Coordinates of C-alpha atoms in Angstrom, one line a residue:
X1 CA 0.0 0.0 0.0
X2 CA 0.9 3.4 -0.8
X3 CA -0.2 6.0 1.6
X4 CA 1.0 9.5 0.6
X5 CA 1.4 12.3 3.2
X6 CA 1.8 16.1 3.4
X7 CA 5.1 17.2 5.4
X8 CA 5.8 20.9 6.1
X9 CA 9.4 22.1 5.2
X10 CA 10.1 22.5 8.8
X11 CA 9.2 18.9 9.4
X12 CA 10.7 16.7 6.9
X13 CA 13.7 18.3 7.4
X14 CA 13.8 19.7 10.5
X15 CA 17.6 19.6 11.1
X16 CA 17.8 22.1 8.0
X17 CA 16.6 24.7 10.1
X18 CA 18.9 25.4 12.9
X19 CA 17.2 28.7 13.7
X20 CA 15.0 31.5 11.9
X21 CA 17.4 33.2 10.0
X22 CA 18.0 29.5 7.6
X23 CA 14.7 30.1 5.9
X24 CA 15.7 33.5 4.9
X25 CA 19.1 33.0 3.5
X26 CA 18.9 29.3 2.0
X27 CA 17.3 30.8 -1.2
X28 CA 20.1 33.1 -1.8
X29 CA 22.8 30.8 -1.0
X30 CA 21.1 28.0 -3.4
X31 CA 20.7 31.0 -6.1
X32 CA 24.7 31.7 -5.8
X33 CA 25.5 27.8 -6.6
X34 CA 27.0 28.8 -9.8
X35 CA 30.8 27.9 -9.8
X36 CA 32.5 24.7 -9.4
X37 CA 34.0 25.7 -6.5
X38 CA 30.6 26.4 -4.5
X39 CA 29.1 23.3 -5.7
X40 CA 32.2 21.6 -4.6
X41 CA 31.9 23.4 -1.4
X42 CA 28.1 22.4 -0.8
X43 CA 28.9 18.0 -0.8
X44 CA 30.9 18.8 2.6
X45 CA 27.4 18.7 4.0
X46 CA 25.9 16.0 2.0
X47 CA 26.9 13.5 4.4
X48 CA 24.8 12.4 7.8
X49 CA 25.9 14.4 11.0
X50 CA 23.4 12.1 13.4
X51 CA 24.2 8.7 14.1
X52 CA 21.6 5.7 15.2
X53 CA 24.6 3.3 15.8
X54 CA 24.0 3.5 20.0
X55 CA 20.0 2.6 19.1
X56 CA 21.5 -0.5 16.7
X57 CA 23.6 -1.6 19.1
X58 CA 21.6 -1.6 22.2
X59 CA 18.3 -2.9 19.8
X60 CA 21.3 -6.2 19.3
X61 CA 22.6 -8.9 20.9
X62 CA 25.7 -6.5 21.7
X63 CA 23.9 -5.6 24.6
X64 CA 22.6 -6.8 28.0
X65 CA 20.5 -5.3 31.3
X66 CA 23.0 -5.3 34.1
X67 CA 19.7 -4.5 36.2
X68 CA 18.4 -1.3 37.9
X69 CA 21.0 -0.8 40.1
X70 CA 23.2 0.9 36.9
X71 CA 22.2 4.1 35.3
X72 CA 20.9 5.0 31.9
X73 CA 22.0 8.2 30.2
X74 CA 19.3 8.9 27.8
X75 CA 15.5 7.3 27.3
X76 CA 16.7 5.8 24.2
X77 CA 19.0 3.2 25.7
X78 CA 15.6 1.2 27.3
X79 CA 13.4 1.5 24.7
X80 CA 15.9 0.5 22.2
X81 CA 16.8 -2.4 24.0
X82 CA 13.0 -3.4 25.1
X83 CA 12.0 -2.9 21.1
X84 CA 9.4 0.1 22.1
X85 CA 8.8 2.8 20.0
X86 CA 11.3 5.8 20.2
X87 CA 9.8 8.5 22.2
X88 CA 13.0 10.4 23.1
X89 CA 14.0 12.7 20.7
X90 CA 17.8 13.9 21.5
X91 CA 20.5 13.2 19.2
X92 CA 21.2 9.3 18.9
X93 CA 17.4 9.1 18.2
X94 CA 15.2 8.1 15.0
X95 CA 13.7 11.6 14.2
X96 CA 17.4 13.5 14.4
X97 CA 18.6 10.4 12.5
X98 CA 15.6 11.1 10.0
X99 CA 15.7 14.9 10.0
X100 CA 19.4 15.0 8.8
X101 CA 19.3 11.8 6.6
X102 CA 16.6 14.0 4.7
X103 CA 19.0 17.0 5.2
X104 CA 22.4 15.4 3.3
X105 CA 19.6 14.4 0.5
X106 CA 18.4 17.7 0.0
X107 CA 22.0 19.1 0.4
X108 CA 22.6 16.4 -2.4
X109 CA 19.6 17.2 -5.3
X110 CA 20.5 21.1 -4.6
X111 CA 23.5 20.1 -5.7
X112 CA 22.6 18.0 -9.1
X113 CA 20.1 20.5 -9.9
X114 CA 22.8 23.1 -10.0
X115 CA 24.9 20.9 -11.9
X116 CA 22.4 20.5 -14.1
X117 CA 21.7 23.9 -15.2
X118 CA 25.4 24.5 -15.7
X119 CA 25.5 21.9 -18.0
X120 CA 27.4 19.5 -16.6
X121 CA 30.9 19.5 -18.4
X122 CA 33.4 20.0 -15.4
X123 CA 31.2 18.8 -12.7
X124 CA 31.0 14.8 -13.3
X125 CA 33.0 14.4 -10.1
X126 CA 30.6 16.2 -8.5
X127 CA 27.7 14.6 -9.6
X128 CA 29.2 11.5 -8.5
X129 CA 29.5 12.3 -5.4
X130 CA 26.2 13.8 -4.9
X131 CA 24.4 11.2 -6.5
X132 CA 26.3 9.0 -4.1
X133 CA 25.6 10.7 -1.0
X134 CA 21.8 10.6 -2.0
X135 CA 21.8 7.0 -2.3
X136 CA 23.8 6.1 0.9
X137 CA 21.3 8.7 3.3
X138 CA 18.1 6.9 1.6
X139 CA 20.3 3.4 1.8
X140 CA 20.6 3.9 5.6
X141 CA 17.0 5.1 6.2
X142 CA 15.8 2.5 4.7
X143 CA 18.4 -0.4 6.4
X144 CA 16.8 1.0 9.8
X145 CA 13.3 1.9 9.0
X146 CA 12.4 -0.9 7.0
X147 CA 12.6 -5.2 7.1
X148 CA 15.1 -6.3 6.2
X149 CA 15.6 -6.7 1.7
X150 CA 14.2 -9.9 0.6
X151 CA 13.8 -9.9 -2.7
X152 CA 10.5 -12.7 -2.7
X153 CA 8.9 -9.6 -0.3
X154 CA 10.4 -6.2 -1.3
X155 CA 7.8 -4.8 -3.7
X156 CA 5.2 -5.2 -0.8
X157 CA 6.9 -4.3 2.0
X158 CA 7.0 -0.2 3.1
X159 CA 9.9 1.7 1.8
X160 CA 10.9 5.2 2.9
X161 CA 10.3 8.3 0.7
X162 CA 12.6 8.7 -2.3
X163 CA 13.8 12.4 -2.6
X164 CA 15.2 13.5 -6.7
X165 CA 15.2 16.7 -6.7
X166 CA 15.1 19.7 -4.3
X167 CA 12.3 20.9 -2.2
X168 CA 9.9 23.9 -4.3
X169 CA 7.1 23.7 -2.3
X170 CA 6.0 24.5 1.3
X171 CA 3.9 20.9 1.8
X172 CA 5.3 18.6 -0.7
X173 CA 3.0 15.6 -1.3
X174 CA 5.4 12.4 -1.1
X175 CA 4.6 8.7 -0.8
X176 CA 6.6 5.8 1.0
X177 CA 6.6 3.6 -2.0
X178 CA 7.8 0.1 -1.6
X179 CA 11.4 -1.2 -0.4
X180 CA 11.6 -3.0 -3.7
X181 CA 11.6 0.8 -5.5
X182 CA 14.1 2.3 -3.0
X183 CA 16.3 -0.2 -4.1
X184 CA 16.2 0.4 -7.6
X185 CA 16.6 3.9 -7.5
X186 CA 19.8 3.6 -4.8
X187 CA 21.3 1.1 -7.0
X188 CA 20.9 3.7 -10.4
X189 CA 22.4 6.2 -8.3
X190 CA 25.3 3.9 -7.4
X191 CA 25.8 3.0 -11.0
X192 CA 25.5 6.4 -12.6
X193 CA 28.6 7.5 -10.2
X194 CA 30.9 4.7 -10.0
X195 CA 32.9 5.6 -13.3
X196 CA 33.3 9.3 -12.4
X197 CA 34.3 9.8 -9.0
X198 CA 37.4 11.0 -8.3
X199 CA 40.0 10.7 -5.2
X200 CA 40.9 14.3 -5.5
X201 CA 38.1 16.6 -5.2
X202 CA 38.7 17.5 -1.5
X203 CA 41.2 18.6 0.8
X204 CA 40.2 16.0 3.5
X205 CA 39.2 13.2 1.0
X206 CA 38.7 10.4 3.8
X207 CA 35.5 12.2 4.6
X208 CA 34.1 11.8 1.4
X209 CA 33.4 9.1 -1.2
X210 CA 36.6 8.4 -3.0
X211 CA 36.9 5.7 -5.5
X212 CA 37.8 3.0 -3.0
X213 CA 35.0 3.8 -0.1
X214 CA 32.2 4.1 -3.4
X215 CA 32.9 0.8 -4.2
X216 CA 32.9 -0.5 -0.6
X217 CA 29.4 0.9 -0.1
X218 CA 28.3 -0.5 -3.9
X219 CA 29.7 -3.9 -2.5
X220 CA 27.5 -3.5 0.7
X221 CA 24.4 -2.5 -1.3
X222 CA 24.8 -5.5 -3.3
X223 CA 25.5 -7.6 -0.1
X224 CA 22.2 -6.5 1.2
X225 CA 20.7 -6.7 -2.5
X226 CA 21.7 -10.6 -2.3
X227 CA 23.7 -10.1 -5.6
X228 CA 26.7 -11.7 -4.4
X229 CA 28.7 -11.5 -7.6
X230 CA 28.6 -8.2 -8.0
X231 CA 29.0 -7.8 -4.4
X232 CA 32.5 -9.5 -4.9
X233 CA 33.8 -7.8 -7.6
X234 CA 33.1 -4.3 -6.0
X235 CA 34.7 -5.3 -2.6
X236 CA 37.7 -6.6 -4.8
X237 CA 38.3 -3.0 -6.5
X238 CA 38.0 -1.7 -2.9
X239 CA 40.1 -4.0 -1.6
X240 CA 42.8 -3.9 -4.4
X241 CA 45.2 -6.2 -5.4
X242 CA 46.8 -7.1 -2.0
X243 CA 43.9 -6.6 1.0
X244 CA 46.7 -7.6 3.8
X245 CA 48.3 -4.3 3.4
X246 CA 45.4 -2.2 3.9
X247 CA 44.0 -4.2 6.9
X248 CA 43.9 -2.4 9.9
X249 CA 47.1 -2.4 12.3
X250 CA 45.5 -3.7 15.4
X251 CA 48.9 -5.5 16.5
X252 CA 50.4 -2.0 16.8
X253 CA 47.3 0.0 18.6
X254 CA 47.0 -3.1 21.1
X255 CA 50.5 -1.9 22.5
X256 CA 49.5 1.4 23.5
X257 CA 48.3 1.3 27.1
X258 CA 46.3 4.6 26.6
X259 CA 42.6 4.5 25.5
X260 CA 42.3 7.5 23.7
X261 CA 45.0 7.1 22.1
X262 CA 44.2 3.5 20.9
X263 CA 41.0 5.1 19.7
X264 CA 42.7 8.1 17.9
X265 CA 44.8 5.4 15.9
X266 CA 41.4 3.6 15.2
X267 CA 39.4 7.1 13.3
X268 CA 43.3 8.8 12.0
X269 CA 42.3 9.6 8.4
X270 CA 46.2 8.4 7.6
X271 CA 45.3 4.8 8.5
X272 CA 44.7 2.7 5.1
X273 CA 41.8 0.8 6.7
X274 CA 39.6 3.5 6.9
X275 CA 37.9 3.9 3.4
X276 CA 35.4 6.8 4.6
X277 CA 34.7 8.5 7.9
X278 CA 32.0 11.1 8.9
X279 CA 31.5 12.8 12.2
X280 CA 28.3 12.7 14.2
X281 CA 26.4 14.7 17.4
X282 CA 26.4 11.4 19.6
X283 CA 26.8 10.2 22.8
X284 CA 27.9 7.4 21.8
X285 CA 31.5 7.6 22.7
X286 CA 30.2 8.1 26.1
X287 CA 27.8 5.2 26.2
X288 CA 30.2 2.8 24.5
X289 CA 34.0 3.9 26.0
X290 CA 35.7 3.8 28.7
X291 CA 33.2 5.9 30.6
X292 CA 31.7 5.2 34.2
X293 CA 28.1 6.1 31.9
X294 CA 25.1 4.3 31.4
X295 CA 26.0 0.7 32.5
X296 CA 22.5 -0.8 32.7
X297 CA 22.0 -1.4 29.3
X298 CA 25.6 -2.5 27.6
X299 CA 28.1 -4.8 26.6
X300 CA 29.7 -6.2 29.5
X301 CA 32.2 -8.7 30.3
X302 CA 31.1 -10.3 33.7
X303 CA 27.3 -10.6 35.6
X304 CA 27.5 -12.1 38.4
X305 CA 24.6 -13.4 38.2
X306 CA 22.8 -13.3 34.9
X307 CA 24.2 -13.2 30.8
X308 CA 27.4 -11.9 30.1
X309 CA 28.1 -11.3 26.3
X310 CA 31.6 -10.2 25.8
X311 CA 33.6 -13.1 27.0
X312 CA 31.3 -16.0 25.2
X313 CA 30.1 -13.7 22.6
X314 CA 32.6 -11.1 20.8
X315 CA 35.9 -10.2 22.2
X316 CA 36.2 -12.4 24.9
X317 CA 36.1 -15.4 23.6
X318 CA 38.8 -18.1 22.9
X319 CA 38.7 -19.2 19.3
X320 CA 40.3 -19.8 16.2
X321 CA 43.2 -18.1 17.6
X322 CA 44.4 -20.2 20.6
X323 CA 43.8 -20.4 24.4
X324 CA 43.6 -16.8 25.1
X325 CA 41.2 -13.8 24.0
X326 CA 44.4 -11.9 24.4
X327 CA 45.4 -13.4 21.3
X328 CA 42.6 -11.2 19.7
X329 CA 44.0 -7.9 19.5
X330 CA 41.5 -5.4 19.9
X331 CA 40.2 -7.2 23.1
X332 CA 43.6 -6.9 24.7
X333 CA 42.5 -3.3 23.6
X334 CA 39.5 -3.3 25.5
X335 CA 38.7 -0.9 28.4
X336 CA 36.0 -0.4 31.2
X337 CA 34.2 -2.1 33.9
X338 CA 32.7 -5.5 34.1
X339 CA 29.3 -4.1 33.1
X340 CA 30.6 -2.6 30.3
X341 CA 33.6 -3.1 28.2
X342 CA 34.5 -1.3 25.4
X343 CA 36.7 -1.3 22.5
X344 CA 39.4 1.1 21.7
X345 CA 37.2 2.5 18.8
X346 CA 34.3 5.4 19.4
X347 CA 36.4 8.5 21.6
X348 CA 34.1 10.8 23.0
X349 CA 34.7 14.5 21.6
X350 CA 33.2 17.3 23.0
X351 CA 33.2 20.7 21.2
X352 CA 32.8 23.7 23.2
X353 CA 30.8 26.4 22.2
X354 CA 30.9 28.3 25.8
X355 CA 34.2 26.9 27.6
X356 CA 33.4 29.4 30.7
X357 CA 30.0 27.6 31.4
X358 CA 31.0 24.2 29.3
X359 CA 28.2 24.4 27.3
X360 CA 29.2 22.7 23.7
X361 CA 28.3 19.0 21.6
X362 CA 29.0 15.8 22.1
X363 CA 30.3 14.3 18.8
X364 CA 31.9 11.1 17.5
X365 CA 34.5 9.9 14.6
X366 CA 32.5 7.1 12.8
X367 CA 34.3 4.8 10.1
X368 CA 31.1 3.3 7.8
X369 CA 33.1 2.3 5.3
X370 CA 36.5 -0.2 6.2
X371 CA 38.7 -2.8 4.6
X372 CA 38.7 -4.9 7.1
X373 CA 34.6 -5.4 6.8
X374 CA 34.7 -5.1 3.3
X375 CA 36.8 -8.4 3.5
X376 CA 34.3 -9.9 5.4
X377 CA 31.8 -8.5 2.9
X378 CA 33.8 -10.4 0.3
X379 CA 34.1 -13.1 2.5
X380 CA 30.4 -13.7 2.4
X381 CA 30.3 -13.1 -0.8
X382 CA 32.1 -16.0 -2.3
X383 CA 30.6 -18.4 0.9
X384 CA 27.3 -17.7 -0.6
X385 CA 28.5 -18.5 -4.3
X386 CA 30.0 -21.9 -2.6
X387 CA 33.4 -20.3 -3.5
X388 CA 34.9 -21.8 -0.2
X389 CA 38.4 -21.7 -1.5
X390 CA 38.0 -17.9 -1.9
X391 CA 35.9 -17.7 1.6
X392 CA 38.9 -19.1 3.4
X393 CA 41.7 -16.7 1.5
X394 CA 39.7 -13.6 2.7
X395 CA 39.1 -15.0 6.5
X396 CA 42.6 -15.9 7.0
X397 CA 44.0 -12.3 5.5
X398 CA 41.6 -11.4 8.6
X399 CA 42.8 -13.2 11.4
X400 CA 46.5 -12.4 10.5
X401 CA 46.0 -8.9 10.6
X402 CA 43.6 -9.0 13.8
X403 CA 45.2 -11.7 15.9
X404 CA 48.9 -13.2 16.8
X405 CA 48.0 -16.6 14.7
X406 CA 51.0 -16.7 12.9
X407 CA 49.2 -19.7 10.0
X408 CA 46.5 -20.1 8.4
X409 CA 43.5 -22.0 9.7
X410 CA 41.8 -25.0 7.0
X411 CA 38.1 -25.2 6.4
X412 CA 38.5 -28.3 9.3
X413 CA 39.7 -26.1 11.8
X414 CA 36.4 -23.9 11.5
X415 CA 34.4 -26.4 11.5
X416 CA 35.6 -28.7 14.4
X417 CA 35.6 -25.2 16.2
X418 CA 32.1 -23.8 15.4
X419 CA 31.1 -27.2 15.5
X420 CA 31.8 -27.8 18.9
X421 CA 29.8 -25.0 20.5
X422 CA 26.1 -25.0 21.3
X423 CA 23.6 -22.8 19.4
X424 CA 21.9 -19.9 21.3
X425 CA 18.7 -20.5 22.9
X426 CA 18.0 -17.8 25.3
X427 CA 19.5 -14.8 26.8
X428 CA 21.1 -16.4 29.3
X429 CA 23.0 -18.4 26.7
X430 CA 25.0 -15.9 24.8
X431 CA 27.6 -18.1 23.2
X432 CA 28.7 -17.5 19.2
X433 CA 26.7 -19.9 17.1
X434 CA 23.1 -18.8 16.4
X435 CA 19.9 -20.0 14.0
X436 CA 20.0 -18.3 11.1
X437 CA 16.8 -18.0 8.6
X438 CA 18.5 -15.7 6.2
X439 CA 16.0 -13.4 4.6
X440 CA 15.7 -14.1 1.1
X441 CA 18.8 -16.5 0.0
X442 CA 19.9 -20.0 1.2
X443 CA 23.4 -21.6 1.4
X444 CA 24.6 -25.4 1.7
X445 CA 24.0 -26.7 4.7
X446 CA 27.7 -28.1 4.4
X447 CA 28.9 -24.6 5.6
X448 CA 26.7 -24.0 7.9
X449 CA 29.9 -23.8 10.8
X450 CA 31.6 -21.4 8.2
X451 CA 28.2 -19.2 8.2
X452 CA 28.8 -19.2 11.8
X453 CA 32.1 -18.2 12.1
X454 CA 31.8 -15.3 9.4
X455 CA 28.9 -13.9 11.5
X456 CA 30.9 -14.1 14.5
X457 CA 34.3 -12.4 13.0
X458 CA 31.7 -9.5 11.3
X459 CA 30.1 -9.4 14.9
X460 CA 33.8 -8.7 16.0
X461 CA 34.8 -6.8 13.6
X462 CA 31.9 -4.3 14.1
X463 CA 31.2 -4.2 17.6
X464 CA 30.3 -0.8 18.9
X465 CA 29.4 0.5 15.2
X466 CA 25.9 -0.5 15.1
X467 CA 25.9 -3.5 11.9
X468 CA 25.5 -6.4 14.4
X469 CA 21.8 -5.1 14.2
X470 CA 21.6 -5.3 10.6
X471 CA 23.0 -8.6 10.1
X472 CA 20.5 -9.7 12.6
X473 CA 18.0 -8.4 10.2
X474 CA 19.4 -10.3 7.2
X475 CA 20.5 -13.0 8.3
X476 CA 17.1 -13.6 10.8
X477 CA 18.1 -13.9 13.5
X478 CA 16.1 -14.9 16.6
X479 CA 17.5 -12.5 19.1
X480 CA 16.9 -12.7 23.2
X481 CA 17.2 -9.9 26.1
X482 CA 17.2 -10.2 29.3
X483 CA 15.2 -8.2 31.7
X484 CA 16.4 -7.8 35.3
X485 CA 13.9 -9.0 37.8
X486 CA 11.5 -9.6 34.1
X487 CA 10.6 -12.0 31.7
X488 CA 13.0 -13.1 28.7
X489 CA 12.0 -10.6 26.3
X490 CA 12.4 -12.5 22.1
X491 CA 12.2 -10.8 18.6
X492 CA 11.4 -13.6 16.3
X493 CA 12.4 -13.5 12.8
X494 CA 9.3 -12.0 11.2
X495 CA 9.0 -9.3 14.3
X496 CA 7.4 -6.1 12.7
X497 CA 9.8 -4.4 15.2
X498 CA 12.9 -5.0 13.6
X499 CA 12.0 -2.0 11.2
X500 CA 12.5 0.9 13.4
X501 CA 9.0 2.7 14.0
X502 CA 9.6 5.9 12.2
X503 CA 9.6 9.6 14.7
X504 CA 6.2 10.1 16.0
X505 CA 5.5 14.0 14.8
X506 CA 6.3 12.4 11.0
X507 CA 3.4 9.6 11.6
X508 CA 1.6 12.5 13.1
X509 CA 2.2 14.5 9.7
X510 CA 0.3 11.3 8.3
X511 CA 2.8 9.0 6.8
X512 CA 1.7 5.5 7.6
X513 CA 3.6 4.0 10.4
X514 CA 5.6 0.6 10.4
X515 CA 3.1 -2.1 11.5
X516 CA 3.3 -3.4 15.5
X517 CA 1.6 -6.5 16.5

């Protein structure tokens, strides 16, 4: 069904207007786009400066209740992690995630539409990249506010508005389409960019789509699409000819025995495993780090009594490379408390705007874009296209690089490994293997352990950056929360609730809402 709604400028893209003045000087400023420069200019702010990877994370398996006697920052944490519908509306919420998702996209089409009435000659870089940063803001939206992509389903499940061209009108009439046509029209974005963006465009090109990051998000896209051979063949060009030189030097930030500094090795634009970065207003490097902050709700490493998740579940656990999670190296990075452990990842940043009264923003670095989860991207790839030979090359490049194994493991060693561990039943069972009811593909049984252990390296691999969440969603899995002093909450794999309910005051405008049981 297609339900079309009426949203006022200062609703559907609320973040655009940071005060009054906006609405009087965005028409000049759009009138003046008329040099390369200016357009140029414009795509810094093409890309998202809200994050939902804290609701992600604490909506996963990442995340625990330590019980009430721990603290919660911000609303958010509980009802992500008890499914509910968003209410809060800070930053690290759905409706700032919305607003300036819908914000980079019309950033974005004032951009093409300039381009276009100069004619274009010149500006194909530019159009590139602003085709691309429409595509990956409506890609996101729609990875959090919609089921996951099956392609049996996706022409009759809800899709998120699809923004071409810039705003003209106070009330705009838009319709949510289906998930099945947001797809299409990301992936003609995608492939009208690919062959003309350029490396050199910016001063700071790590924080913009160069021609390695494009084609890691076109290989994610197609992950997602379940088109596993083009999947491949992107991550390969982003990988290039040799991925174990561009895989992120863990060994090397595991040494340093400072936290922040660990973490400002993770997000330095310098380091070859970071394909594209973007800053965020977030309180995520507080909720996540190495902060004595909101501990009920988290990734810990020890209950007493109850789940624990990190030392059976990510970093804490002893697999594939030996007898010790120390051989892991970014859990001998980790830092924290026994509720919570984090990462040496997501710093917490704080910009001042009044250093007298410390009034200012909370912001964080985020990497969306990586080699080292591009690999695994590869890695499931060619798993999927029974290319086990090719799965195996790719997960061994990974462990070298993020562990002291010093050779390679064989296809037996994953499975007598993964083979040996029980699959996940409840929350108080938070080991590595879990059911999987992929959405919309099937692989052979035979590798059903090597399913397992690429899910468990990606959950590694991403931990505290919000895709656990999403390959939850694709993969269907069952997931299980605990409740202190409550009843084992479940999402099952056709829960509603695993699309995000979209901000209540853009319902209230009258766009139909995801369905609830």
């Amino acid at each position: 069904m297609k339900t079309k709604y009426i949203l006022s400028a200062l609703l559907f893209g609320s973040a655009l207007v940071a005060c009054d003045d906006f609405l009087d000087e965005m028409p000049d400023n759009r009138a003046e786009l008329n040099t390369e420069d200016k357009i140029t200019s414009l795509l810094v702010s093409a890309y998202p400066t809200n994050s939902l990877v804290a609701l992600h994370e604490f909506s996963s398996d990442n995340a625990m209740d330590n019980g009430p006697q721990y603290d919660i920052a911000q609303k958010v944490q509980e009802e992500a992690y008890l499914w509910e519908d968003v209410t809060d509306d800070g930053n690290d919420t759905p409706k700032q995630f919305w607003n300036t998702c819908y914000m980079t996209i019309a950033t974005a089409n004032q951009a093409l539409d300039a381009i276009s009435k100069m004619g274009e000659k010149g500006l194909e870089a530019q159009k590139a990249e602003a085709l691309l940063c429409r595509a990956y803001a409506h890609f996101i939206l729609s990875n959090t506010f919609c089921m996951a992509y099956n392609p049996q389903t996706a022409d009759k499940e809800l899709g998120i508005p699809y923004s071409f061209a810039p705003e003209t009108e106070v009330s705009p009439v838009y319709t949510r389409g289906t998930l099945a046509e947001v797809y299409d029209a990301i992936e003609a974005d995608i492939v009208a960019a690919l062959p003309y963006i350029k490396d050199d465009l910016h001063k700071a090109p790590k924080y913009h789509f160069t021609k390695k990051s494009a084609y890691a998000f076109a290989a994610r896209f197609y992950q997602y699409k379940q088109d596993w051979a083009k999947c491949e063949e992107y991550a390969t060009v982003a990988l290039g000819a040799d991925p174990a030189s561009v895989m992120r030097d863990w060994a090397t930030m595991a040494k340093s025995g400072n936290y922040s500094d660990r973490c400002n090795m993770y997000r330095n634009p310098s380091e070859p495993a970071n394909l594209l970065m973007t800053t965020a207003g977030s309180s995520w490097g507080y909720w996540a780090g190495a902060y004595n902050l909101a501990r009920r709700y988290a990734c810990n490493y020890q209950k007493l009594f109850g789940p624990e998740i990190a030392r059976p579940g990510t970093v804490g656990v002893r697999m594939l490379w030996g007898t010790s999670h120390a051989n892991l190296y970014c859990a001998a990075s980790c830092w924290g408390s026994q509720q919570k452990i984090g990462v040496s990842k997501i710093y917490a940043d704080f910009e001042y705007t009044d250093k007298v009264n410390g009034i200012g923003y909370r912001r964080i670095v985020l990497v969306p874009f990586s080699t080292n989860e591009t690999l695994l991207t590869r890695a499931e790839a060619r798993l999927l296209q029974n290319n086990t030979e090719g799965y195996l090359a790719d997960i061994n490049i990974w462990l070298q690089a993020n562990t002291k194994l010093k050779q390679d493991v064989t296809l037996d060693d994953i499975n007598n490994i993964y083979g040996a561990i029980d699959y996940k039943t409840s929350s108080d069972h938070h080991v590595i293997n879990n059911e999987v009811h992929p959405q919309g593909f099937t692989y052979s049984k035979e590798n059903e352990y090597l399913v397992q252990c690429l899910l468990h390296l990606r959950r590694i691999e991403t931990i505290h950056e919000g895709f656990r969440w999403l390959d939850v969603k694709r993969w269907g899995i069952v997931l299980y929360h605990n409740v202190d002093g409550g009843d084992e909450l479940v999402l099952g794999v056709d829960d509603p609730r695993r699309a995000v309910q979209l901000p209540q005051d853009v319902i209230a405008a009258g766009l139909e809402p995801n369905p609830r049981n």
